[in-house]
PDB file of C-alpha atoms in Angstrom:
ATOM      1  CA  VAL A   1      17.281  10.738  -3.651  1.00  0.00           C
ATOM      2  CA  GLN A   2      14.346  13.000  -3.443  1.00  0.00           C
ATOM      3  CA  LEU A   3      11.252  11.657  -4.038  1.00  0.00           C
ATOM      4  CA  GLN A   4       7.992  12.987  -5.660  1.00  0.00           C
ATOM      5  CA  ALA A   5       4.720  11.417  -5.314  1.00  0.00           C
ATOM      6  CA  SER A   6       1.698  12.353  -7.461  1.00  0.00           C
ATOM      7  CA  GLY A   7      -1.525  11.338  -9.121  1.00  0.00           C
ATOM      8  CA  GLY A   8      -4.023  11.024  -6.447  1.00  0.00           C
ATOM      9  CA  GLY A   9      -7.248  12.663  -6.332  1.00  0.00           C
ATOM     10  CA  LEU A  10     -10.707  11.906  -5.713  1.00  0.00           C
ATOM     11  CA  VAL A  11     -12.277   9.086  -7.930  1.00  0.00           C
ATOM     12  CA  GLN A  12     -15.718   6.970  -7.669  1.00  0.00           C
ATOM     13  CA  THR A  13     -15.831   3.145  -6.825  1.00  0.00           C
ATOM     14  CA  GLY A  14     -14.561   1.012  -9.622  1.00  0.00           C
ATOM     15  CA  ASP A  15     -12.264   3.914 -11.025  1.00  0.00           C
ATOM     16  CA  SER A  16      -8.685   3.170 -11.603  1.00  0.00           C
ATOM     17  CA  LEU A  17      -5.885   5.820 -10.915  1.00  0.00           C
ATOM     18  CA  ARG A  18      -2.273   5.691 -11.660  1.00  0.00           C
ATOM     19  CA  LEU A  19       0.295   6.896  -9.103  1.00  0.00           C
ATOM     20  CA  SER A  20       3.491   8.184  -9.863  1.00  0.00           C
ATOM     21  CA  CYS A  21       6.981   8.354  -7.898  1.00  0.00           C
ATOM     22  CA  ALA A  22       9.639  10.476  -9.599  1.00  0.00           C
ATOM     23  CA  ALA A  23      13.061  10.279  -8.239  1.00  0.00           C
ATOM     24  CA  SER A  24      15.726  13.142  -8.391  1.00  0.00           C
ATOM     25  CA  GLY A  25      19.216  13.366  -7.631  1.00  0.00           C
ATOM     26  CA  ARG A  26      20.134   9.566  -7.824  1.00  0.00           C
ATOM     27  CA  SER A  27      18.996   6.972 -10.425  1.00  0.00           C
ATOM     28  CA  PHE A  28      15.949   4.766  -9.222  1.00  0.00           C
ATOM     29  CA  ARG A  29      18.323   1.696 -10.311  1.00  0.00           C
ATOM     30  CA  ASN A  30      20.219   1.779  -7.263  1.00  0.00           C
ATOM     31  CA  PHE A  31      17.144   1.755  -5.038  1.00  0.00           C
ATOM     32  CA  ALA A  32      14.285  -0.753  -4.045  1.00  0.00           C
ATOM     33  CA  VAL A  33      11.262   1.309  -4.203  1.00  0.00           C
ATOM     34  CA  GLY A  34       7.910   0.548  -2.312  1.00  0.00           C
ATOM     35  CA  TRP A  35       4.636   2.225  -1.918  1.00  0.00           C
ATOM     36  CA  PHE A  36       2.723   2.242   0.995  1.00  0.00           C
ATOM     37  CA  ARG A  37      -0.341   3.709   2.270  1.00  0.00           C
ATOM     38  CA  GLN A  38      -1.814   5.304   5.518  1.00  0.00           C
ATOM     39  CA  ILE A  39      -5.375   5.394   6.627  1.00  0.00           C
ATOM     40  CA  PRO A  40      -5.949   8.044   9.263  1.00  0.00           C
ATOM     41  CA  GLY A  41      -5.377   6.329  12.746  1.00  0.00           C
ATOM     42  CA  LYS A  42      -3.571   3.329  11.638  1.00  0.00           C
ATOM     43  CA  ASP A  43      -0.087   2.130  10.587  1.00  0.00           C
ATOM     44  CA  ARG A  44       1.485   2.431   7.393  1.00  0.00           C
ATOM     45  CA  GLU A  45       1.115  -0.344   5.392  1.00  0.00           C
ATOM     46  CA  PHE A  46       3.133  -2.024   2.507  1.00  0.00           C
ATOM     47  CA  VAL A  47       1.314  -1.932  -0.644  1.00  0.00           C
ATOM     48  CA  ALA A  48       3.986  -3.152  -3.715  1.00  0.00           C
ATOM     49  CA  GLY A  49       7.371  -2.889  -4.417  1.00  0.00           C
ATOM     50  CA  ILE A  50      10.459  -3.252  -6.983  1.00  0.00           C
ATOM     51  CA  THR A  51      13.795  -4.670  -6.050  1.00  0.00           C
ATOM     52  CA  ARG A  52      17.018  -3.088  -7.131  1.00  0.00           C
ATOM     53  CA  GLY A  53      16.795  -5.884  -9.598  1.00  0.00           C
ATOM     54  CA  ALA A  54      13.312  -4.748 -11.119  1.00  0.00           C
ATOM     55  CA  THR A  55      11.280  -7.777  -9.625  1.00  0.00           C
ATOM     56  CA  THR A  56       8.038  -6.838  -8.743  1.00  0.00           C
ATOM     57  CA  TYR A  57       6.466  -7.873  -5.044  1.00  0.00           C
ATOM     58  CA  TYR A  58       3.165  -7.357  -3.206  1.00  0.00           C
ATOM     59  CA  ALA A  59       1.521  -7.841   0.083  1.00  0.00           C
ATOM     60  CA  ASP A  60      -0.753 -10.794  -0.106  1.00  0.00           C
ATOM     61  CA  SER A  61      -3.838  -8.500  -0.075  1.00  0.00           C
ATOM     62  CA  MET A  62      -2.903  -6.183  -2.986  1.00  0.00           C
ATOM     63  CA  LYS A  63      -2.062  -8.599  -5.411  1.00  0.00           C
ATOM     64  CA  ASP A  64      -5.134  -8.679  -7.723  1.00  0.00           C
ATOM     65  CA  ARG A  65      -5.826  -4.946  -8.049  1.00  0.00           C
ATOM     66  CA  PHE A  66      -2.329  -3.206  -7.731  1.00  0.00           C
ATOM     67  CA  THR A  67       0.197  -3.030 -10.278  1.00  0.00           C
ATOM     68  CA  ILE A  68       4.057  -1.314  -9.857  1.00  0.00           C
ATOM     69  CA  SER A  69       6.050  -0.819 -12.705  1.00  0.00           C
ATOM     70  CA  GLY A  70       9.194   1.009 -13.461  1.00  0.00           C
ATOM     71  CA  ASP A  71      10.411   3.536 -16.324  1.00  0.00           C
ATOM     72  CA  TYR A  72      13.821   4.039 -15.699  1.00  0.00           C
ATOM     73  CA  THR A  73      14.280   6.265 -18.490  1.00  0.00           C
ATOM     74  CA  ARG A  74      12.144   8.503 -16.774  1.00  0.00           C
ATOM     75  CA  ASN A  75      13.392   8.002 -13.202  1.00  0.00           C
ATOM     76  CA  THR A  76       9.820   7.047 -12.178  1.00  0.00           C
ATOM     77  CA  VAL A  77       7.928   4.521 -10.529  1.00  0.00           C
ATOM     78  CA  TYR A  78       4.184   3.788 -10.889  1.00  0.00           C
ATOM     79  CA  LEU A  79       1.460   2.400  -9.024  1.00  0.00           C
ATOM     80  CA  GLN A  80      -1.605   1.249 -10.908  1.00  0.00           C
ATOM     81  CA  ILE A  81      -4.648   0.784  -9.008  1.00  0.00           C
ATOM     82  CA  SER A  82      -8.027  -0.827 -10.406  1.00  0.00           C
ATOM     83  CA  SER A  83     -11.488  -1.292  -9.269  1.00  0.00           C
ATOM     84  CA  LEU A  84     -10.989   1.349  -6.216  1.00  0.00           C
ATOM     85  CA  LYS A  85     -12.998   0.746  -3.079  1.00  0.00           C
ATOM     86  CA  PRO A  86     -13.625   3.540  -0.575  1.00  0.00           C
ATOM     87  CA  ALA A  87     -11.376   1.011   1.822  1.00  0.00           C
ATOM     88  CA  ASP A  88      -8.669   2.246  -0.450  1.00  0.00           C
ATOM     89  CA  THR A  89      -9.053   6.049   0.755  1.00  0.00           C
ATOM     90  CA  ALA A  90      -5.447   6.571   2.076  1.00  0.00           C
ATOM     91  CA  VAL A  91      -2.402   8.627   1.530  1.00  0.00           C
ATOM     92  CA  TYR A  92      -0.131   6.582  -0.802  1.00  0.00           C
ATOM     93  CA  TYR A  93       3.718   7.119  -0.299  1.00  0.00           C
ATOM     94  CA  CYS A  94       6.753   6.079  -2.189  1.00  0.00           C
ATOM     95  CA  ALA A  95       9.921   5.170  -0.664  1.00  0.00           C
ATOM     96  CA  ALA A  96      13.330   4.276  -1.644  1.00  0.00           C
ATOM     97  CA  THR A  97      16.166   1.864   0.116  1.00  0.00           C
ATOM     98  CA  THR A  98      19.387   0.779  -0.729  1.00  0.00           C
ATOM     99  CA  ARG A  99      18.816  -2.699   0.308  1.00  0.00           C
ATOM    100  CA  TYR A 100      17.817  -5.376  -2.471  1.00  0.00           C
ATOM    101  CA  SER A 101      14.146  -5.169  -1.088  1.00  0.00           C
ATOM    102  CA  GLY A 102      11.907  -3.997   1.966  1.00  0.00           C
ATOM    103  CA  ARG A 103       8.222  -4.745   3.320  1.00  0.00           C
ATOM    104  CA  ASP A 104       8.217  -2.654   6.365  1.00  0.00           C
ATOM    105  CA  TYR A 105       8.742   1.116   6.069  1.00  0.00           C
ATOM    106  CA  LYS A 106      11.588   0.956   8.634  1.00  0.00           C
ATOM    107  CA  GLU A 107      13.732  -0.370   6.174  1.00  0.00           C
ATOM    108  CA  PHE A 108      13.279   2.585   3.888  1.00  0.00           C
ATOM    109  CA  GLY A 109      15.232   5.847   4.391  1.00  0.00           C
ATOM    110  CA  TYR A 110      13.929   7.886   1.699  1.00  0.00           C
ATOM    111  CA  PHE A 111       9.986   8.779   1.629  1.00  0.00           C
ATOM    112  CA  GLY A 112       8.025  11.280  -0.698  1.00  0.00           C
ATOM    113  CA  GLN A 113       5.631  13.504   0.565  1.00  0.00           C
ATOM    114  CA  GLY A 114       2.557  11.205  -0.215  1.00  0.00           C
ATOM    115  CA  THR A 115      -0.600  11.761  -2.397  1.00  0.00           C
ATOM    116  CA  LEU A 116      -4.266  11.361  -1.231  1.00  0.00           C
ATOM    117  CA  VAL A 117      -6.269   9.113  -2.611  1.00  0.00           C
ATOM    118  CA  THR A 118     -10.135   9.457  -1.748  1.00  0.00           C
ATOM    119  CA  VAL A 119     -12.717   6.950  -3.012  1.00  0.00           C
ATOM    120  CA  SER A 120     -16.169   8.279  -2.896  1.00  0.00           C
ATOM    121  CA  SER A 121     -18.940   5.404  -2.957  1.00  0.00           C
TER     122      SER A 121
END
């Protein structure tokens, strides 16, 4: 499966943003999909995931402002981010795994190229 992340950009504190992860080659129904983010100099951090059974789950610190959803007719998974903060500035990656779910990026075998989100103060 090939993944294409998009939707990043330069936004202001308090704005909302929706990131998209489009899959090609295979249906997302066969995968769990996760969103990760990476701040320069830090490890890749799990944000949210959607299981092969379409159940959503989140990192504890991400539950309030992040919403993951899937549109299987479009073979696309979204990450909605609200009330953006400068600390959210990062490259956001989507990833897929044939496991039922995952939180560690090492459990995911497929990654998109990342989309940069920059939040200005």
